[in-house]
CSV table of C-alpha atoms and ligand atoms in Angstrom, one decimal:
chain,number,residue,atom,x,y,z
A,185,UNK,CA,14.5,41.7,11.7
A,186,UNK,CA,16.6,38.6,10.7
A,187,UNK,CA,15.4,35.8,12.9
A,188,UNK,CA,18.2,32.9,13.4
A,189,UNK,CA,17.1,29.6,13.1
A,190,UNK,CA,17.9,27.2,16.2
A,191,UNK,CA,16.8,23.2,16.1
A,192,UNK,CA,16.8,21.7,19.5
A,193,UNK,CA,17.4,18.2,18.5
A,194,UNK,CA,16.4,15.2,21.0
A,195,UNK,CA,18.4,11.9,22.2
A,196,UNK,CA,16.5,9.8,19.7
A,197,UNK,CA,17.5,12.6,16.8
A,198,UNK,CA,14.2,13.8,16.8
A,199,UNK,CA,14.0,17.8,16.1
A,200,UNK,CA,11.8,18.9,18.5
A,201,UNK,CA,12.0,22.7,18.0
A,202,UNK,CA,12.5,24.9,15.4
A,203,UNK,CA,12.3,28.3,15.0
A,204,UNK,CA,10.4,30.1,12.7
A,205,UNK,CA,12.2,30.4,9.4
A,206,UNK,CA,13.7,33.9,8.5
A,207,UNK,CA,10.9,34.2,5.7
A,208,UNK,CA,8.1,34.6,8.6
A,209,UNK,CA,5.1,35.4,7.5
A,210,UNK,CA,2.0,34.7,5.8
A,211,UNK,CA,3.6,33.3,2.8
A,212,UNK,CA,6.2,30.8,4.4
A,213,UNK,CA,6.3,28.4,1.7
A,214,UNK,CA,8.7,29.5,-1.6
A,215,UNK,CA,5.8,28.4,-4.2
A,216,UNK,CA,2.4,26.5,-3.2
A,217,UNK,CA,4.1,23.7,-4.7
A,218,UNK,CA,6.1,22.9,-1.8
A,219,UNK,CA,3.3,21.8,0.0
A,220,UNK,CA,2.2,19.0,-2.7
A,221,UNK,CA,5.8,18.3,-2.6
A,222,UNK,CA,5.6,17.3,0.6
A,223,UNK,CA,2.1,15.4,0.4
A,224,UNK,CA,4.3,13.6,-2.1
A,225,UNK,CA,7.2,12.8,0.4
A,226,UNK,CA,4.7,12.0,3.1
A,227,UNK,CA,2.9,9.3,0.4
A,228,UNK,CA,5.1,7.9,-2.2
A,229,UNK,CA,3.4,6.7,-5.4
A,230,UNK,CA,2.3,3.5,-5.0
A,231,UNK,CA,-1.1,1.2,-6.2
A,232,UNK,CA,-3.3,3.1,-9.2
A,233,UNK,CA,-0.7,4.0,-10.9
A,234,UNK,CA,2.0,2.9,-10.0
A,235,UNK,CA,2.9,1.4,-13.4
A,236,UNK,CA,6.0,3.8,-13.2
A,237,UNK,CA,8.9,3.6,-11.0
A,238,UNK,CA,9.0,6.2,-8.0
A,239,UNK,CA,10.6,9.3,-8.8
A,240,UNK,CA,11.7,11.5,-5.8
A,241,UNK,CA,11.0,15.3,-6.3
A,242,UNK,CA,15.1,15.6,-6.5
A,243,UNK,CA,16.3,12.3,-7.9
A,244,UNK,CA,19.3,12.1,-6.0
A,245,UNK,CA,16.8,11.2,-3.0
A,246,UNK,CA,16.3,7.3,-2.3
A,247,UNK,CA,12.7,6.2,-1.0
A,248,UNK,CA,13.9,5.4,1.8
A,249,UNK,CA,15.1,9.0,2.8
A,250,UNK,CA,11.0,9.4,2.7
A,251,UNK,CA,9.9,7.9,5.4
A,252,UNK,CA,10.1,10.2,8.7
A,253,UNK,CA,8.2,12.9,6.9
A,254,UNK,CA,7.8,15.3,9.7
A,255,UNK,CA,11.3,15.2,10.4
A,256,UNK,CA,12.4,15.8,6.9
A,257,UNK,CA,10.1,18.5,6.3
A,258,UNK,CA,11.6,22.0,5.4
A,259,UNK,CA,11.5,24.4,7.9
A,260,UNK,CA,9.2,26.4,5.6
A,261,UNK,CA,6.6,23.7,5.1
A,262,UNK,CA,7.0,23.2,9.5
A,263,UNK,CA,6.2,26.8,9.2
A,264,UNK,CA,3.4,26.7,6.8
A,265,UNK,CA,1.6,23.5,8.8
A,266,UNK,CA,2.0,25.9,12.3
A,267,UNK,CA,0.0,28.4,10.8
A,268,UNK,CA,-2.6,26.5,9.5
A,269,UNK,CA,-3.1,24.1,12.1
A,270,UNK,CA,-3.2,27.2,14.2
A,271,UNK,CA,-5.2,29.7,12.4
A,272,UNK,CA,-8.0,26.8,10.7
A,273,UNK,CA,-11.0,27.3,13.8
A,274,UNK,CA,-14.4,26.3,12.8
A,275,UNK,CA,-15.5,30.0,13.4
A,276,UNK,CA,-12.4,30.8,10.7
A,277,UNK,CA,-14.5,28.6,8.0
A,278,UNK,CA,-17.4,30.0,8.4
A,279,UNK,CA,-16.1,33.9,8.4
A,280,UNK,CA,-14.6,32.6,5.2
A,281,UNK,CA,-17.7,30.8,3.8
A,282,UNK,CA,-19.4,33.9,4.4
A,283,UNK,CA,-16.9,36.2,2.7
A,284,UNK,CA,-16.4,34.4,-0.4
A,285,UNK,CA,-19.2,31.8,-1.5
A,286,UNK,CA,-21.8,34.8,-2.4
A,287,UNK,CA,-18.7,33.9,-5.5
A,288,UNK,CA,-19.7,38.2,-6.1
A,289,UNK,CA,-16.2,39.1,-6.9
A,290,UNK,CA,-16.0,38.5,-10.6
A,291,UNK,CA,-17.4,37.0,-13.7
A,292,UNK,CA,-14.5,34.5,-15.6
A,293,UNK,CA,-15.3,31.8,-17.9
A,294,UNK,CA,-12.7,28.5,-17.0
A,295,UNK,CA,-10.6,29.1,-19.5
A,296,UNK,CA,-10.2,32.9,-18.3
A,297,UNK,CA,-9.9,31.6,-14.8
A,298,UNK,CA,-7.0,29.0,-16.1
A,299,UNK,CA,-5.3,32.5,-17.2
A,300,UNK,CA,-5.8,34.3,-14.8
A,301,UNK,CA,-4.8,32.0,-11.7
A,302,UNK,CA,-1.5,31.6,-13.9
A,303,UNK,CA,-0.9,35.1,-13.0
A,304,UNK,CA,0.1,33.4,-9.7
A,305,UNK,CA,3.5,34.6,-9.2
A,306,UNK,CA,5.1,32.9,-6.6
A,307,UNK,CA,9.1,31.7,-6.5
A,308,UNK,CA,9.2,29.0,-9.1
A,309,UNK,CA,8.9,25.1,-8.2
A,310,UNK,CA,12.6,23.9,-8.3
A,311,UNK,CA,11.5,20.4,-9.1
A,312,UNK,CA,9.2,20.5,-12.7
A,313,UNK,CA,9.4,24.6,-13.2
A,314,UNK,CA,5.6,24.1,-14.4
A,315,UNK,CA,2.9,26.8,-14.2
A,316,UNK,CA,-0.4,26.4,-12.7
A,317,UNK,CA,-2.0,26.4,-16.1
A,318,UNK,CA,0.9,23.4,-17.1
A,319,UNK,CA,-0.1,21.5,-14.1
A,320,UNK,CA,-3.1,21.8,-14.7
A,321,UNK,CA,-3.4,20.6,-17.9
A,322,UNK,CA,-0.9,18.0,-17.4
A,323,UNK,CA,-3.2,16.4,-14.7
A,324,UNK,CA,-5.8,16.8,-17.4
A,325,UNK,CA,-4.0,15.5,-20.3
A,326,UNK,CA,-2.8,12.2,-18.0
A,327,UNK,CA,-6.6,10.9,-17.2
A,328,UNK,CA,-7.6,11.8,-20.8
A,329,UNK,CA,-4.4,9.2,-21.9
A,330,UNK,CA,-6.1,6.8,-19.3
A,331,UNK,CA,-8.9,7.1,-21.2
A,332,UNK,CA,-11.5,8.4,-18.6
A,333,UNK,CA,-14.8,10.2,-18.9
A,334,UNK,CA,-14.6,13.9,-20.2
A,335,UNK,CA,-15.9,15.1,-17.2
A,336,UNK,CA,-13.0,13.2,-14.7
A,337,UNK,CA,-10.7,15.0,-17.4
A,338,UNK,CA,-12.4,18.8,-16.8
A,339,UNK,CA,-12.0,18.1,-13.5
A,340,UNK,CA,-8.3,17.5,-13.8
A,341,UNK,CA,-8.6,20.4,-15.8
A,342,UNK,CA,-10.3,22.8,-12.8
A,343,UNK,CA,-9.4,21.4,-9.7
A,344,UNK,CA,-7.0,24.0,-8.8
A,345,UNK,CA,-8.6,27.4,-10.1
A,346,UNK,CA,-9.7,27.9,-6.2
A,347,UNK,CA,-6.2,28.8,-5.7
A,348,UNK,CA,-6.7,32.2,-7.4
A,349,UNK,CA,-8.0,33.1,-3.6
A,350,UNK,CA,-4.5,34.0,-3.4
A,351,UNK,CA,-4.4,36.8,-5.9
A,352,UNK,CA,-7.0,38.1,-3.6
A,353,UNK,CA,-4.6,38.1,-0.6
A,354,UNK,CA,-5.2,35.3,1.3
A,355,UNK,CA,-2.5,33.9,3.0
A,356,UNK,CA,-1.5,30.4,2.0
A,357,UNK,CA,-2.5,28.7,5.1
A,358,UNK,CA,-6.0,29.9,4.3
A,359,UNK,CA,-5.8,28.3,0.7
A,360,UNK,CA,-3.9,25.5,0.5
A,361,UNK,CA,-2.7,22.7,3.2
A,362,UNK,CA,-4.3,18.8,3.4
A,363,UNK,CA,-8.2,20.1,5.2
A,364,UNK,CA,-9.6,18.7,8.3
A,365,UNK,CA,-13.1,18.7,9.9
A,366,UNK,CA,-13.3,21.4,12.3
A,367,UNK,CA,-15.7,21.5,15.5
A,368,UNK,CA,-14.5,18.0,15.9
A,369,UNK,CA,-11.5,15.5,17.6
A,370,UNK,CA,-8.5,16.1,15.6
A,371,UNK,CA,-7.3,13.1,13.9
A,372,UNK,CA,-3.8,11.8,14.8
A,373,UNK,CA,-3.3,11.1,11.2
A,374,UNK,CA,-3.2,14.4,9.9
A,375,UNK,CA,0.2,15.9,9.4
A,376,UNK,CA,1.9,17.8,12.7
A,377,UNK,CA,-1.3,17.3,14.5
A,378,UNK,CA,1.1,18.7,17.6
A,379,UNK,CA,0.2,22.0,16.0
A,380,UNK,CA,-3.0,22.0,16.8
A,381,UNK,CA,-2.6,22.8,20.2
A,382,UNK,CA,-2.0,26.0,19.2
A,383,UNK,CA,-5.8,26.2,18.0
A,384,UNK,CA,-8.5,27.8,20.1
A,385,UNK,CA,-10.3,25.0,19.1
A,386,UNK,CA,-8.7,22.4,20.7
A,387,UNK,CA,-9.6,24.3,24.1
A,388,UNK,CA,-13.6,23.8,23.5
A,389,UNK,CA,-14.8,20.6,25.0
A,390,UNK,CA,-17.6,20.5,22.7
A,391,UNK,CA,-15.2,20.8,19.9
A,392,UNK,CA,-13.1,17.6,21.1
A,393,UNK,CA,-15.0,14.7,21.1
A,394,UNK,CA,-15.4,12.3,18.4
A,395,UNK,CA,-18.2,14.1,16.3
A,396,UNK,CA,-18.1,17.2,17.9
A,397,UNK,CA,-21.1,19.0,16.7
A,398,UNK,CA,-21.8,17.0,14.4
A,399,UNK,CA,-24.4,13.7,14.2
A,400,UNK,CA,-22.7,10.7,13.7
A,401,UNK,CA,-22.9,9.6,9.8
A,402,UNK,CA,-24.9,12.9,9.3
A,403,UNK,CA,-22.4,13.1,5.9
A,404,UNK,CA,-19.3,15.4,4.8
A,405,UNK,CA,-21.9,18.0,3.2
A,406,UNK,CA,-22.9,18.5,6.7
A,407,UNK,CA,-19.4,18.5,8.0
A,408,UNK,CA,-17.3,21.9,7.4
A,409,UNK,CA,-14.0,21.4,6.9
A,410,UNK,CA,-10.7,23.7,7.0
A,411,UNK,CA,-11.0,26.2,4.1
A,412,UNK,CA,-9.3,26.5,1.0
A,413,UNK,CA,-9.4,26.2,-2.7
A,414,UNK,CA,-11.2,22.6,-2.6
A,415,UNK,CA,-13.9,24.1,-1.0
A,416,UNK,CA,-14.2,27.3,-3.0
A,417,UNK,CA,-13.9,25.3,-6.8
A,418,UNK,CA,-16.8,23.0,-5.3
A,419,UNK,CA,-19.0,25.6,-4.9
A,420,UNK,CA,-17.9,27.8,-7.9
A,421,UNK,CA,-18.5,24.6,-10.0
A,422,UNK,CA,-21.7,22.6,-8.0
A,423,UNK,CA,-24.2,23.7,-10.3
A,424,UNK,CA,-22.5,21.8,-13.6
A,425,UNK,CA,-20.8,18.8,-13.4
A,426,UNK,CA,-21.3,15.6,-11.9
A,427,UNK,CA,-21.3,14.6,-8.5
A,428,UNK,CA,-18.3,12.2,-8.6
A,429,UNK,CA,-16.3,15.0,-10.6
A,430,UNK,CA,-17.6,17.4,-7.3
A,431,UNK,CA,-16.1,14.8,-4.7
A,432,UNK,CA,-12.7,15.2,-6.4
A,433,UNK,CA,-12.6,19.0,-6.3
A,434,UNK,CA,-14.6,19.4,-3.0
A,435,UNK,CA,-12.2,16.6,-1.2
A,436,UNK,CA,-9.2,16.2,-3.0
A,437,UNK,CA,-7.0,17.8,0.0
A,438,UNK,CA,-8.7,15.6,2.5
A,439,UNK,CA,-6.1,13.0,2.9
A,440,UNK,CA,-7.2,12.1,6.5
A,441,UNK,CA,-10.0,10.7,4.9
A,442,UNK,CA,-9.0,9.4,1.2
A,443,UNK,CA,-5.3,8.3,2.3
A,444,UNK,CA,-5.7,7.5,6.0
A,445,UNK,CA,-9.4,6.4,6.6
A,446,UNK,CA,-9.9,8.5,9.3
A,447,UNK,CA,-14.1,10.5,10.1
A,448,UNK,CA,-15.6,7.5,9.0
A,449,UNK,CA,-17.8,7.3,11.6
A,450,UNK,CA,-19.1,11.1,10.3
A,451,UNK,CA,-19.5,9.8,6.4
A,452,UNK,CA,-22.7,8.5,5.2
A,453,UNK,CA,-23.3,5.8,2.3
A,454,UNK,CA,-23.2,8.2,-0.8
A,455,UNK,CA,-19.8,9.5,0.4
A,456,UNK,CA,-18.8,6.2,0.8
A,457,UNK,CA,-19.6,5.0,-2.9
A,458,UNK,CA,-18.0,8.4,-4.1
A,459,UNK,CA,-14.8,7.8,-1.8
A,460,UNK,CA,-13.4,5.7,-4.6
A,461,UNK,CA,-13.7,8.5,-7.1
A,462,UNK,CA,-11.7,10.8,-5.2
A,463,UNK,CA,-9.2,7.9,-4.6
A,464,UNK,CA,-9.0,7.4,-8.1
A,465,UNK,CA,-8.5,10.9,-8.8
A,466,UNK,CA,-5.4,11.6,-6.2
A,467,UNK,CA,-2.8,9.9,-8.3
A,468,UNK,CA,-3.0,11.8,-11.5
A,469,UNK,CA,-3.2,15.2,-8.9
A,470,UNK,CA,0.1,13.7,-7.2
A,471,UNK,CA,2.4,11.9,-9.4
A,472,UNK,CA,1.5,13.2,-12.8
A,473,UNK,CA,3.8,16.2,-12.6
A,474,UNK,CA,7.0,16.2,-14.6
A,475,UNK,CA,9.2,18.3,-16.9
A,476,UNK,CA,7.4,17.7,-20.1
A,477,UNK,CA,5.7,20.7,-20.5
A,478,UNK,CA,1.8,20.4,-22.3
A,479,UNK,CA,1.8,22.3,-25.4
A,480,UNK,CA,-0.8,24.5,-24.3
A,481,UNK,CA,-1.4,26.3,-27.8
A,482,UNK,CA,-2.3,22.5,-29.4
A,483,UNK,CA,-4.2,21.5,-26.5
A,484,UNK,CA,-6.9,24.6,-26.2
A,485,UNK,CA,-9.4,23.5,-29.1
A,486,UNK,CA,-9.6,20.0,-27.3
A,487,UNK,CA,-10.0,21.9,-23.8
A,488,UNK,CA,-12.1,24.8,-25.2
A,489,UNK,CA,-14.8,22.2,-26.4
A,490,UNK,CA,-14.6,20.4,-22.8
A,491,UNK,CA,-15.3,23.6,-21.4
A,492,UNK,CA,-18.2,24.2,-23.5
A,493,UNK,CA,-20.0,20.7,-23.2
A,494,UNK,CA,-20.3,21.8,-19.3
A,495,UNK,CA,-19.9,24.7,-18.6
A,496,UNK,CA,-21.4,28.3,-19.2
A,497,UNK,CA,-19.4,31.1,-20.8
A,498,UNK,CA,-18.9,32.6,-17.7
A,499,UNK,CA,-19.5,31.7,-14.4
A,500,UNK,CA,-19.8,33.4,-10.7
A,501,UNK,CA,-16.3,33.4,-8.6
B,745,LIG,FE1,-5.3,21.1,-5.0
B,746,LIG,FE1,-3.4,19.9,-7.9
């Protein structure tokens, strides 16, 4: 059924309703990239490295145009936030958890991982037409040029191979999307937090106050957030790099906390020395993207040795 799409727009110009775009369904967004699109709308480059002059995702766009970023938001990335916001309970982490961190469904090394998450086919991104593997290594490639460890460079390199949980069918509110603690307050920070009415969740009293069921400064290990592929790389990858390269992957989503300072009152010291790793790392996961595409043949001997200085030859996913 073709569903028509009506905006009720308010006095002040505000839309307040929208509904559901005609491509309704688990899959709202054209291509995952539309959400980091979106992130980048919602925070335009600026500090680390902000050498380069802002450059809009379509460079007829001023700035300026930026700044309401709920209200510019596409109906399909509205659409994506509903579900997530709605379907993202703390008992929906844990089924997850459950189901996929035994990491029993196959045996890939990274570079057969890189391959096989470019088998991704979703609509193309409009804006760089790059492929997971080119992003990838074009992340990688910028914090080599900046002349980082080789470990902050592999984990440019990995930091999006959890998203091969949606060659396994999971929808994309389940794998991508900035990630929230669950079985606590919602912040007001985090994108469409209206949303999250919609969330059994925000019905439990004990999952609405400040920390929830948590202990305050108890530490994000101990604090489970939304699920997606941060979560699942972390754990595919715990056992072989260092800890600052495991704050990137495990929190590089969590903007509430790298971008708006929000849960500090759940962190504990360590995160709070790591914080500025994953800080450091958001930029070259954000801005980095363009239409210069890696030369991925050239690059592979370089990458292939990276691999190998940390990782096995295959590893559990
Ligand atoms: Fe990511
Ligand atoms: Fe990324």
């Amino acid at each position: 059924m073709i569903s028509l799409r009506v905006d009720l727009i308010c006095a002040s110009g505000e839309i307040m309703f929208q509904s559901e775009p005609q491509k309704n369904n688990h899959s709202p967004l054209q291509n995952l990239e539309e959400w980091e699109d979106f992130l980048k709308q919602r925070y335009p480059e600026s500090g680390v490295v902000a050498a380069k002059p802002f450059q809009a995702i379509d460079p007829e766009k001023k700035k300026e145009q930026f700044r309401n970023y709920e209200a510019d938001a596409r109906p399909t990335v509205r659409e994506f936030y509903r579900q997530n916001h709605r379907h993202q309970t703390n008992e929906f982490g844990r089924n997850k958890r459950r189901e996929f961190l035994s990491l029993n469904r196959r045996r890939m090394g990274i570079w057969e991982a890189l391959e096989y998450l470019n088998t991704l086919v979703d609509d193309s991104d409009p804006d760089t037409d790059l492929t997971q593997l080119e992003h990838l290594l074009q992340t990688a490639e910028h914090i080599r040029a900046d002349g980082h460890p080789r470990w902050f460079i592999l984990a440019g390199l990995v930091h999006d191979l959890g998203k091969i949980l949606c060659l396994w069918g999971e929808p994309q509110w389940a794998v991508v999307g900035d990630t929230f603690p669950t079985g606590c307050r919602y912040s007001d920070k985090i994108v469409f937090p209206q949303y999250f009415s919609d969330n059994p969740d925000s019905l439990n009293p004990q999952f609405q106050s400040a920390s929830g069921i948590y202990q305050e400064g108890c530490g994000l290990s101990n604090i489970q957030l939304s699920w997606g592929h941060d979560e699942y790389i972390y754990h595919v990858t715990k056992d072989y790099l260092p800890e600052e390269a495991l704050y990137m992957l495990r929190y590089h989503s969590f903007y509430p906390w790298h971008r708006e300072n929000e849960y500090q009152h759940l962190t504990n010291a360590r995160d709070r020395e790591l914080l500025p790793w994953v800080q450091k790392f958001n930029p070259y996961d954000l801005y980095t993207k363009n239409h210069a595409k890696p030369d991925v043949k050239a690059l592979r001997p370089f990458y292939n040795e990276l691999i190998a200085q940390y990782f096995p030859d295959k590893l559990n996913w």
